[in-house]
Amino acid sequence: MTATLASIDTALLTALAGCVATPQTAPAPFAIATRYAGPVTREGLSRVCGGQYPAALLRFDGEVPTRIINTLLAGVEDRGIATWSVIVVSEEPREIDDAINASAVGAPGILQLLDVAMGAVNGLLIDGLWNQRPARVTSTAVELVEAGVVYAYAARTEAMRDLPLVANPDPGINLTPLSPIVGDVNLIGTGYTSNPLAPFTSEPNP
């Protein structure tokens, strides 16, 4: 079975949901794991998170086709590299040092949150990905920072799959099958019974 965008998205979100716990723990520091769409803004975070922080958000960012052409076999393989952003968000009134890097259980910094989220999806095996290649984190980035208010960092994650293809009709489906060709070579003087279907008969050597 080939993975779909929907099945990959579901697998990634399920992995992030495993990092949600009440009360918070070091391996599960998030209050919510859900989907997000569009640019990260305070209004968007408020609408999606509803005041539940820290949050782990999954956003689909797009897919880039890659085409492998085999000139000898006249074949084409269409694959897609689909990308998601795993966005970790902390509503954070503390000073910058604690907001960025604090290891206390129940009050982790944004870097600790980012590491937990990356650990949930980097190397994740998802059924149907191309050649069973796992999902991989490719980079991290800052999405939104308002010091003393909110921090949002993201891990870009990619997955490679076979792209959906049109099921074109077989151009030879209505053609008349070729009749088999049966033949042999009769070699005179070999002691073998002559084959009446043989188109060639040898002449004895002088």
Tab-separated table of C-alpha atoms in Angstrom:
chain	number	residue	atom	x	y	z
A	1	MET	CA	0.000	0.000	0.000
A	2	THR	CA	1.333	3.422	-0.967
A	3	ALA	CA	1.214	6.130	1.691
A	4	THR	CA	-1.122	9.061	1.140
A	5	LEU	CA	-0.755	12.604	2.414
A	6	ALA	CA	-3.585	11.892	4.820
A	7	SER	CA	-2.038	8.695	6.186
A	8	ILE	CA	1.355	10.365	6.710
A	9	ASP	CA	-0.303	13.325	8.420
A	10	THR	CA	-2.230	11.000	10.739
A	11	ALA	CA	0.903	9.034	11.647
A	12	LEU	CA	2.857	12.195	12.501
A	13	LEU	CA	0.060	13.617	14.632
A	14	THR	CA	-0.384	10.301	16.440
A	15	ALA	CA	3.329	10.308	17.284
A	16	LEU	CA	3.060	13.842	18.687
A	17	ALA	CA	-0.021	12.897	20.699
A	18	GLY	CA	2.181	10.418	22.553
A	19	CYS	CA	4.015	13.420	24.027
A	20	VAL	CA	0.897	14.818	25.714
A	21	ALA	CA	0.315	14.201	29.416
A	22	THR	CA	-1.452	15.709	32.423
A	23	PRO	CA	0.416	16.488	34.575
A	24	GLN	CA	3.421	17.165	32.382
A	25	THR	CA	6.424	14.846	32.410
A	26	ALA	CA	9.859	15.226	30.855
A	27	PRO	CA	9.081	12.860	27.915
A	28	ALA	CA	5.508	14.200	27.596
A	29	PRO	CA	5.615	17.949	28.260
A	30	PHE	CA	2.739	19.045	26.012
A	31	ALA	CA	-0.812	19.945	27.007
A	32	ILE	CA	-2.174	19.519	23.466
A	33	ALA	CA	-1.160	18.098	20.071
A	34	THR	CA	-3.253	19.187	17.112
A	35	ARG	CA	-3.127	20.507	13.541
A	36	TYR	CA	-2.375	24.030	12.431
A	37	ALA	CA	-2.655	25.817	9.075
A	38	GLY	CA	-1.103	28.987	7.726
A	39	PRO	CA	1.404	31.441	9.173
A	40	VAL	CA	1.953	31.342	12.917
A	41	THR	CA	0.323	34.336	14.604
A	42	ARG	CA	-0.849	35.048	18.144
A	43	GLU	CA	-4.442	35.066	16.926
A	44	GLY	CA	-4.006	31.744	15.152
A	45	LEU	CA	-2.385	30.154	18.189
A	46	SER	CA	-5.127	31.413	20.468
A	47	ARG	CA	-7.804	29.989	18.176
A	48	VAL	CA	-6.149	26.573	17.824
A	49	CYS	CA	-4.666	26.069	21.278
A	50	GLY	CA	-7.392	27.688	23.348
A	51	GLY	CA	-4.953	28.581	26.125
A	52	GLN	CA	-3.491	25.060	26.368
A	53	TYR	CA	0.306	25.339	26.484
A	54	PRO	CA	2.878	24.020	25.798
A	55	ALA	CA	1.455	22.899	22.473
A	56	ALA	CA	2.708	20.663	19.663
A	57	LEU	CA	1.192	21.642	16.325
A	58	LEU	CA	1.415	19.884	12.968
A	59	ARG	CA	1.246	21.933	9.763
A	60	PHE	CA	1.375	20.576	6.207
A	61	ASP	CA	3.717	22.767	4.150
A	62	GLY	CA	3.489	21.189	0.685
A	63	GLU	CA	5.007	18.547	-1.572
A	64	VAL	CA	7.693	18.706	-4.266
A	65	PRO	CA	7.597	16.066	-7.049
A	66	THR	CA	10.833	14.384	-8.054
A	67	ARG	CA	10.992	12.409	-11.288
A	68	ILE	CA	13.393	9.538	-11.980
A	69	ILE	CA	13.712	8.708	-15.703
A	70	ASN	CA	15.226	5.411	-16.856
A	71	THR	CA	16.279	5.942	-20.481
A	72	LEU	CA	17.184	2.280	-21.064
A	73	LEU	CA	13.866	0.872	-19.899
A	74	ALA	CA	11.828	3.909	-20.981
A	75	GLY	CA	10.388	4.105	-17.481
A	76	VAL	CA	9.486	7.027	-15.239
A	77	GLU	CA	9.165	6.943	-11.451
A	78	ASP	CA	7.189	9.787	-9.887
A	79	ARG	CA	7.920	10.402	-6.229
A	80	GLY	CA	6.945	13.219	-3.920
A	81	ILE	CA	8.836	14.744	-1.003
A	82	ALA	CA	6.110	15.998	1.333
A	83	THR	CA	6.975	18.415	4.122
A	84	TRP	CA	5.374	19.167	7.467
A	85	SER	CA	6.321	21.618	10.198
A	86	VAL	CA	6.179	20.351	13.767
A	87	ILE	CA	5.648	23.589	15.700
A	88	VAL	CA	6.195	23.734	19.459
A	89	VAL	CA	4.636	26.670	21.274
A	90	SER	CA	5.165	27.974	24.783
A	91	GLU	CA	3.258	30.829	26.389
A	92	GLU	CA	6.130	32.202	28.380
A	93	PRO	CA	6.275	35.184	30.776
A	94	ARG	CA	9.710	34.240	32.141
A	95	GLU	CA	13.001	35.843	31.268
A	96	ILE	CA	14.586	34.853	27.966
A	97	ASP	CA	17.131	32.475	29.546
A	98	ASP	CA	14.427	30.355	31.180
A	99	ALA	CA	12.073	30.662	28.244
A	100	ILE	CA	14.699	29.336	25.837
A	101	ASN	CA	16.569	26.778	27.919
A	102	ALA	CA	15.106	25.465	31.167
A	103	SER	CA	15.047	21.788	32.067
A	104	ALA	CA	12.617	21.855	35.005
A	105	VAL	CA	9.795	19.316	34.690
A	106	GLY	CA	6.570	21.227	34.200
A	107	ALA	CA	8.360	24.336	32.977
A	108	PRO	CA	10.647	23.343	30.091
A	109	GLY	CA	12.256	25.850	27.770
A	110	ILE	CA	11.377	26.044	24.105
A	111	LEU	CA	14.547	24.131	23.124
A	112	GLN	CA	13.615	21.231	25.396
A	113	LEU	CA	10.156	21.166	23.845
A	114	LEU	CA	11.645	21.158	20.353
A	115	ASP	CA	13.878	18.205	21.161
A	116	VAL	CA	10.951	16.171	22.486
A	117	ALA	CA	8.899	16.869	19.360
A	118	MET	CA	11.790	15.982	17.035
A	119	GLY	CA	12.339	12.766	18.944
A	120	ALA	CA	8.721	11.791	18.255
A	121	VAL	CA	8.864	12.155	14.448
A	122	ASN	CA	12.503	11.925	13.315
A	123	GLY	CA	13.051	8.400	11.998
A	124	LEU	CA	9.368	7.496	12.317
A	125	LEU	CA	8.454	4.477	10.176
A	126	ILE	CA	5.186	5.039	8.331
A	127	ASP	CA	3.509	2.327	6.241
A	128	GLY	CA	3.706	2.897	2.504
A	129	LEU	CA	6.556	5.404	2.317
A	130	TRP	CA	8.910	4.969	-0.638
A	131	ASN	CA	11.333	2.109	-0.056
A	132	GLN	CA	10.273	2.129	3.623
A	133	ARG	CA	12.320	5.290	4.104
A	134	PRO	CA	11.358	6.834	7.475
A	135	ALA	CA	10.284	10.421	8.044
A	136	ARG	CA	13.229	12.745	8.695
A	137	VAL	CA	13.721	16.163	10.293
A	138	THR	CA	15.610	18.346	7.809
A	139	SER	CA	15.914	21.679	9.630
A	140	THR	CA	14.621	23.814	12.487
A	141	ALA	CA	13.459	27.432	12.428
A	142	VAL	CA	11.930	30.161	14.547
A	143	GLU	CA	8.262	30.774	13.689
A	144	LEU	CA	7.280	33.439	16.208
A	145	VAL	CA	8.914	35.135	19.202
A	146	GLU	CA	7.382	37.792	21.394
A	147	ALA	CA	9.657	37.937	24.426
A	148	GLY	CA	7.757	37.572	27.668
A	149	VAL	CA	4.645	36.434	25.807
A	150	VAL	CA	4.996	33.519	23.390
A	151	TYR	CA	7.677	31.424	21.654
A	152	ALA	CA	7.070	29.161	18.651
A	153	TYR	CA	9.838	27.083	17.047
A	154	ALA	CA	9.456	24.546	14.226
A	155	ALA	CA	11.133	21.369	13.000
A	156	ARG	CA	10.727	20.795	9.251
A	157	THR	CA	9.971	17.137	8.604
A	158	GLU	CA	9.854	15.355	5.255
A	159	ALA	CA	8.535	12.042	3.972
A	160	MET	CA	9.040	10.503	0.509
A	161	ARG	CA	6.270	8.577	-1.196
A	162	ASP	CA	5.177	7.336	-4.624
A	163	LEU	CA	2.933	9.939	-6.204
A	164	PRO	CA	-0.579	8.948	-7.300
A	165	LEU	CA	-0.741	8.156	-11.024
A	166	VAL	CA	-3.495	8.027	-13.610
A	167	ALA	CA	-4.543	4.462	-14.458
A	168	ASN	CA	-4.260	4.757	-18.243
A	169	PRO	CA	-5.940	2.023	-20.312
A	170	ASP	CA	-3.713	-0.659	-21.800
A	171	PRO	CA	-3.319	0.250	-25.516
A	172	GLY	CA	-2.954	-3.416	-26.445
A	173	ILE	CA	-5.950	-4.766	-24.573
A	174	ASN	CA	-8.113	-5.184	-27.744
A	175	LEU	CA	-5.383	-6.381	-30.104
A	176	THR	CA	-5.512	-9.911	-31.483
A	177	PRO	CA	-2.917	-12.098	-29.772
A	178	LEU	CA	-0.084	-13.298	-32.002
A	179	SER	CA	-0.167	-16.935	-33.033
A	180	PRO	CA	2.765	-18.957	-31.730
A	181	ILE	CA	5.542	-19.884	-34.133
A	182	VAL	CA	6.698	-23.484	-33.829
A	183	GLY	CA	9.864	-24.541	-35.623
A	184	ASP	CA	12.891	-26.756	-35.513
A	185	VAL	CA	15.917	-27.723	-37.603
A	186	ASN	CA	16.098	-31.240	-39.097
A	187	LEU	CA	19.639	-32.468	-39.160
A	188	ILE	CA	20.034	-35.325	-41.682
A	189	GLY	CA	22.002	-38.245	-40.423
A	190	THR	CA	21.572	-37.494	-36.739
A	191	GLY	CA	19.147	-40.350	-36.072
A	192	TYR	CA	16.383	-38.022	-34.875
A	193	THR	CA	12.834	-38.296	-36.234
A	194	SER	CA	12.110	-35.627	-38.778
A	195	ASN	CA	9.981	-32.736	-37.484
A	196	PRO	CA	7.321	-31.876	-40.092
A	197	LEU	CA	7.157	-28.302	-38.782
A	198	ALA	CA	10.846	-27.648	-39.377
A	199	PRO	CA	11.398	-24.939	-41.997
A	200	PHE	CA	15.041	-25.805	-42.440
A	201	THR	CA	16.632	-29.107	-43.532
A	202	SER	CA	20.366	-29.629	-43.534
A	203	GLU	CA	22.245	-30.933	-46.564
A	204	PRO	CA	24.824	-33.660	-45.990
A	205	ASN	CA	28.400	-32.520	-46.037
A	206	PRO	CA	30.271	-33.422	-49.280
